[in-house]
Amino acid sequence: MIPSSIVILTGAGISAESGLSTFRDKDGIWAKVDVNDVATPEGFARNPDMVHDFYNQRRANMAWAKPNPAHFALARLEQAFPGAFLLVTQNIDDLHERAGSLELVHMHGELKRALCGNCGYRCDADGDLSRDRTCPACGAKGFLRPDVVWFGEMPYHMDRIYAALNACDLFVSIGTSGNVYPAAQFVQEAALAGAHTVELNLEPSLGIDDFAETIHGKAGMIVPQWVDRLLDGKTA
Ligand code: APR
């Protein structure tokens, strides 16, 4: 069956073959850094220099990384698919944009953006952030932070995401472990709306039982193959 409306959710696993670390694999980011120190508002208040260093390093890694065949396959699907399409990423890297994806929302924010904690102004980070930077809008010094969603903060674009989930007939989750909500619950939302649900992941995620179809393997291999089959009308 050819779907009429597709929602795709991606996680860190889709960028792994581009050389960017995932979070919960054995050599993942949270095995090396305490999430409470660098991914919470309290951690930023406690030690802003540590948090800036953490994101400045990830921003530098992102600049060297290149989109992989999985990113390009999703951009190709978006171009070729005649129906409604939304790509929701938990990732804060810009590899989907650089692969050509357009209908894309970053529900956990973006490494390349900055947010002023004093006035709420958002702008491009334009290089390393630090306590010495001043906000271009209000002039306050030391309030610019990475425009990323930390634990305990509200994810972005949730109205648009839930509207798309409730209207889709195909939901695909790629490269996410299903550890973090609300993203981990999107599959149930889509299934309630009657969508066919597919998991494309290196290994079974925590939400494996919620998916109607699961394909395991490296994203750089299984995502292009799956997109080819979908566009040939052989799947979904
Ligand atoms: N191809 C496909 N899947 C892969 C690959 C690969 N090459 N490498 C790893 N994976 C899978 C892992 O098996 C795992 O299930 O990607 C998933 C990555 O899971 P996490 O590291 O938990 O990352 P993610 O699910 O994106 O985390 C969600 O948690 O810490 C927060 O804000 C952070 O957005 C992040 C959120």
Short mmCIF file of C-alpha atoms and ligand atoms in Angstrom, two decimals:
data_model
loop_
_atom_site.label_atom_id
_atom_site.label_comp_id
_atom_site.label_asym_id
_atom_site.label_seq_id
_atom_site.Cartn_x
_atom_site.Cartn_y
_atom_site.Cartn_z
CA MET A 1 0.00 0.00 0.00
CA ILE A 2 1.35 3.47 -0.85
CA PRO A 3 0.92 5.72 2.22
CA SER A 4 -0.59 9.19 1.96
CA SER A 5 1.16 10.75 4.96
CA ILE A 6 4.53 9.79 6.46
CA VAL A 7 6.12 10.81 9.76
CA ILE A 8 9.73 9.79 10.36
CA LEU A 9 11.50 10.04 13.74
CA THR A 10 15.29 9.85 13.89
CA GLY A 11 17.75 9.52 16.75
CA ALA A 12 21.50 9.46 17.25
CA GLY A 13 21.85 6.08 15.51
CA ILE A 14 21.26 7.65 12.09
CA SER A 15 24.35 9.83 12.57
CA ALA A 16 26.57 7.08 14.04
CA GLU A 17 28.04 6.12 10.63
CA SER A 18 28.85 9.79 10.10
CA GLY A 19 31.18 9.52 13.09
CA LEU A 20 28.96 11.23 15.69
CA SER A 21 28.59 9.37 19.00
CA THR A 22 25.28 8.02 20.17
CA PHE A 23 24.25 8.44 23.81
CA ARG A 24 23.54 5.00 25.26
CA ASP A 25 25.70 2.63 23.28
CA LYS A 26 28.52 1.16 25.39
CA ASP A 27 30.95 3.87 24.18
CA GLY A 28 28.23 6.51 24.05
CA ILE A 29 28.25 10.09 25.32
CA TRP A 30 26.51 9.30 28.60
CA ALA A 31 29.15 6.68 29.36
CA LYS A 32 31.75 9.47 29.36
CA VAL A 33 29.92 12.53 30.67
CA ASP A 34 27.31 12.84 33.45
CA VAL A 35 24.05 13.88 31.79
CA ASN A 36 23.18 15.95 34.89
CA ASP A 37 26.32 18.06 34.44
CA VAL A 38 25.83 18.98 30.78
CA ALA A 39 22.20 18.39 29.77
CA THR A 40 20.17 20.06 32.55
CA PRO A 41 19.49 23.73 33.41
CA GLU A 42 20.89 23.01 36.88
CA GLY A 43 24.15 21.75 35.38
CA PHE A 44 24.45 24.91 33.29
CA ALA A 45 23.81 27.13 36.31
CA ARG A 46 26.39 25.16 38.35
CA ASN A 47 29.18 25.15 35.76
CA PRO A 48 28.49 27.05 32.51
CA ASP A 49 32.09 26.69 31.31
CA MET A 50 31.84 22.87 31.39
CA VAL A 51 28.56 22.95 29.47
CA HIS A 52 29.93 25.38 26.87
CA ASP A 53 33.02 23.18 26.42
CA PHE A 54 30.81 20.09 25.96
CA TYR A 55 28.67 21.65 23.24
CA ASN A 56 31.56 23.53 21.60
CA GLN A 57 33.32 20.17 21.14
CA ARG A 58 30.18 18.53 19.70
CA ARG A 59 29.69 21.54 17.38
CA ALA A 60 33.27 21.11 16.15
CA ASN A 61 32.74 17.36 15.60
CA MET A 62 29.57 18.12 13.66
CA ALA A 63 31.45 20.46 11.32
CA TRP A 64 33.75 17.57 10.33
CA ALA A 65 30.96 14.99 10.01
CA LYS A 66 29.26 14.31 6.68
CA PRO A 67 25.72 13.09 6.00
CA ASN A 68 25.67 9.34 5.33
CA PRO A 69 23.49 7.31 2.88
CA ALA A 70 20.68 7.14 5.45
CA HIS A 71 20.39 10.94 5.62
CA PHE A 72 20.46 11.21 1.82
CA ALA A 73 17.85 8.44 1.45
CA LEU A 74 15.38 10.35 3.66
CA ALA A 75 15.91 13.53 1.62
CA ARG A 76 15.34 11.51 -1.56
CA LEU A 77 12.14 10.04 -0.10
CA GLU A 78 10.87 13.52 0.79
CA GLN A 79 11.51 14.76 -2.75
CA ALA A 80 9.90 11.75 -4.45
CA PHE A 81 6.95 11.23 -2.09
CA PRO A 82 3.75 12.97 -3.28
CA GLY A 83 1.94 12.94 0.07
CA ALA A 84 2.40 14.71 3.42
CA PHE A 85 5.88 14.23 4.91
CA LEU A 86 7.47 15.30 8.20
CA LEU A 87 10.91 14.38 9.48
CA VAL A 88 11.17 14.77 13.28
CA THR A 89 14.69 14.47 14.63
CA GLN A 90 15.87 14.19 18.21
CA ASN A 91 19.34 15.00 16.92
CA ILE A 92 20.90 18.41 17.34
CA ASP A 93 23.35 17.96 14.44
CA ASP A 94 22.67 19.46 10.99
CA LEU A 95 23.24 16.35 8.89
CA HIS A 96 19.62 16.05 7.75
CA GLU A 97 19.69 19.65 6.43
CA ARG A 98 23.02 19.08 4.72
CA ALA A 99 21.58 15.96 3.05
CA GLY A 100 18.72 18.07 1.65
CA SER A 101 15.82 17.41 4.03
CA LEU A 102 13.40 20.36 4.14
CA GLU A 103 10.25 19.33 6.06
CA LEU A 104 12.29 18.83 9.21
CA VAL A 105 11.87 19.77 12.88
CA HIS A 106 14.50 19.50 15.62
CA MET A 107 12.47 18.60 18.71
CA HIS A 108 15.59 18.78 20.92
CA GLY A 109 16.97 21.97 19.35
CA GLU A 110 20.10 22.56 17.27
CA LEU A 111 23.83 22.72 18.06
CA LYS A 112 24.32 25.52 15.55
CA ARG A 113 21.81 27.81 17.33
CA ALA A 114 22.08 29.87 20.52
CA LEU A 115 19.39 31.06 22.95
CA CYS A 116 19.62 34.02 25.33
CA GLY A 117 18.56 33.03 28.85
CA ASN A 118 17.91 36.68 29.61
CA CYS A 119 15.61 37.79 26.77
CA GLY A 120 14.78 34.61 24.84
CA TYR A 121 16.44 35.82 21.63
CA ARG A 122 17.59 33.05 19.26
CA CYS A 123 20.44 33.32 16.77
CA ASP A 124 23.13 31.26 15.07
CA ALA A 125 25.85 30.27 17.54
CA ASP A 126 28.54 31.45 15.04
CA GLY A 127 31.41 29.53 16.63
CA ASP A 128 32.12 28.67 20.26
CA LEU A 129 29.78 29.87 22.98
CA SER A 130 31.17 31.07 26.31
CA ARG A 131 30.34 33.24 29.26
CA ASP A 132 32.12 36.11 27.48
CA ARG A 133 29.58 36.26 24.65
CA THR A 134 26.92 38.96 24.84
CA CYS A 135 23.39 38.65 23.46
CA PRO A 136 23.05 40.52 20.14
CA ALA A 137 19.53 41.57 21.15
CA CYS A 138 19.63 42.59 24.82
CA GLY A 139 23.39 42.97 25.25
CA ALA A 140 23.42 40.82 28.40
CA LYS A 141 26.73 39.01 28.92
CA GLY A 142 26.97 35.36 29.93
CA PHE A 143 23.35 34.44 29.18
CA LEU A 144 23.82 32.90 25.71
CA ARG A 145 23.40 29.10 25.90
CA PRO A 146 23.14 26.35 23.30
CA ASP A 147 19.60 26.32 21.87
CA VAL A 148 19.14 22.67 22.81
CA VAL A 149 16.40 21.10 24.96
CA TRP A 150 17.80 19.87 28.27
CA PHE A 151 16.19 17.29 30.53
CA GLY A 152 13.29 18.89 32.36
CA GLU A 153 12.64 21.35 29.50
CA MET A 154 9.82 21.22 26.94
CA PRO A 155 10.73 19.78 23.52
CA TYR A 156 10.09 22.05 20.54
CA HIS A 157 7.41 21.81 17.79
CA MET A 158 5.19 19.44 19.76
CA ASP A 159 1.88 20.78 18.34
CA ARG A 160 3.08 20.26 14.78
CA ILE A 161 4.47 16.82 15.63
CA TYR A 162 1.29 15.54 17.28
CA ALA A 163 -0.87 16.91 14.46
CA ALA A 164 1.30 15.00 11.97
CA LEU A 165 1.26 11.80 14.06
CA ASN A 166 -2.53 11.90 14.28
CA ALA A 167 -2.83 12.31 10.51
CA CYS A 168 -0.20 9.85 9.30
CA ASP A 169 -0.67 6.37 7.90
CA LEU A 170 3.02 5.46 8.08
CA PHE A 171 5.33 6.13 11.07
CA VAL A 172 8.99 5.14 10.86
CA SER A 173 11.48 5.31 13.76
CA ILE A 174 15.17 5.24 12.83
CA GLY A 175 18.23 5.01 15.09
CA THR A 176 16.67 5.69 18.47
CA SER A 177 16.72 3.54 21.61
CA GLY A 178 13.25 4.53 22.81
CA ASN A 179 14.62 5.71 26.15
CA VAL A 180 13.47 9.32 26.10
CA TYR A 181 9.93 10.71 26.17
CA PRO A 182 7.90 12.13 24.54
CA ALA A 183 9.63 10.79 21.39
CA ALA A 184 9.47 7.20 22.68
CA GLN A 185 5.68 7.45 22.79
CA PHE A 186 5.21 8.71 19.20
CA VAL A 187 4.83 5.15 17.86
CA GLN A 188 1.80 4.55 20.11
CA GLU A 189 0.29 7.90 19.05
CA ALA A 190 0.69 6.97 15.37
CA ALA A 191 -0.64 3.44 15.89
CA LEU A 192 -3.72 4.87 17.62
CA ALA A 193 -4.29 6.96 14.49
CA GLY A 194 -4.21 3.75 12.46
CA ALA A 195 -0.71 4.16 11.02
CA HIS A 196 1.55 1.29 10.02
CA THR A 197 4.62 1.50 12.27
CA VAL A 198 8.17 0.51 11.36
CA GLU A 199 11.39 0.45 13.38
CA LEU A 200 14.70 0.65 11.53
CA ASN A 201 17.47 0.27 14.11
CA LEU A 202 20.79 -1.48 14.75
CA GLU A 203 19.14 -3.55 17.50
CA PRO A 204 15.69 -3.87 19.09
CA SER A 205 14.75 -0.63 20.89
CA LEU A 206 12.87 -0.48 24.21
CA GLY A 207 9.68 0.13 22.23
CA ILE A 208 10.12 -2.83 19.87
CA ASP A 209 6.79 -4.38 20.87
CA ASP A 210 4.91 -1.24 19.76
CA PHE A 211 6.04 -1.58 16.12
CA ALA A 212 4.16 -3.56 13.48
CA GLU A 213 7.37 -4.08 11.50
CA THR A 214 11.04 -4.05 12.55
CA ILE A 215 14.18 -4.13 10.41
CA HIS A 216 17.55 -4.36 12.17
CA GLY A 217 20.89 -3.34 10.74
CA LYS A 218 23.07 -0.30 10.14
CA ALA A 219 21.08 2.75 9.04
CA GLY A 220 23.47 3.48 6.16
CA MET A 221 22.44 0.12 4.68
CA ILE A 222 18.83 -0.55 5.74
CA VAL A 223 17.40 2.98 5.28
CA PRO A 224 18.28 3.38 1.57
CA GLN A 225 17.04 -0.17 0.92
CA TRP A 226 13.78 0.53 2.75
CA VAL A 227 13.27 3.85 0.88
CA ASP A 228 13.86 2.08 -2.46
CA ARG A 229 11.24 -0.57 -1.60
CA LEU A 230 8.74 2.07 -0.45
CA LEU A 231 9.14 4.14 -3.61
CA ASP A 232 8.83 0.97 -5.71
CA GLY A 233 5.54 0.28 -3.90
CA LYS A 234 6.90 -2.92 -2.39
CA THR A 235 6.51 -2.06 1.29
CA ALA A 236 4.37 -0.24 3.92
N1 APR B 1 22.44 2.32 12.54
C1 APR B 1 21.22 2.23 13.13
N2 APR B 1 21.02 2.33 14.48
C2 APR B 1 22.11 2.53 15.24
C3 APR B 1 23.42 2.62 14.70
C4 APR B 1 23.56 2.51 13.29
N3 APR B 1 24.74 2.59 12.69
N4 APR B 1 24.29 2.80 15.73
C5 APR B 1 23.56 2.83 16.86
N5 APR B 1 22.26 2.66 16.57
C6 APR B 1 21.11 2.62 17.49
C7 APR B 1 21.42 2.03 18.85
O1 APR B 1 21.22 0.63 18.84
C8 APR B 1 20.40 2.75 19.73
O2 APR B 1 19.19 2.00 19.80
O3 APR B 1 20.74 3.96 17.73
C9 APR B 1 20.14 4.07 19.02
C10 APR B 1 20.75 5.27 19.73
O4 APR B 1 20.12 5.38 20.98
P1 APR B 1 20.58 6.55 21.97
O5 APR B 1 22.05 6.56 22.07
O6 APR B 1 19.75 6.40 23.23
O7 APR B 1 20.16 7.90 21.22
P2 APR B 1 18.71 8.51 21.07
O8 APR B 1 17.66 7.43 21.09
O9 APR B 1 18.73 9.42 19.90
O10 APR B 1 18.57 9.39 22.42
C11 APR B 1 17.40 10.19 22.53
O11 APR B 1 18.33 11.14 24.56
O12 APR B 1 20.07 12.00 25.78
C12 APR B 1 18.97 12.33 25.01
O13 APR B 1 18.70 14.37 23.90
C13 APR B 1 19.34 13.13 23.80
O14 APR B 1 18.18 13.19 21.66
C14 APR B 1 18.78 12.33 22.63
C15 APR B 1 17.75 11.44 23.30
#
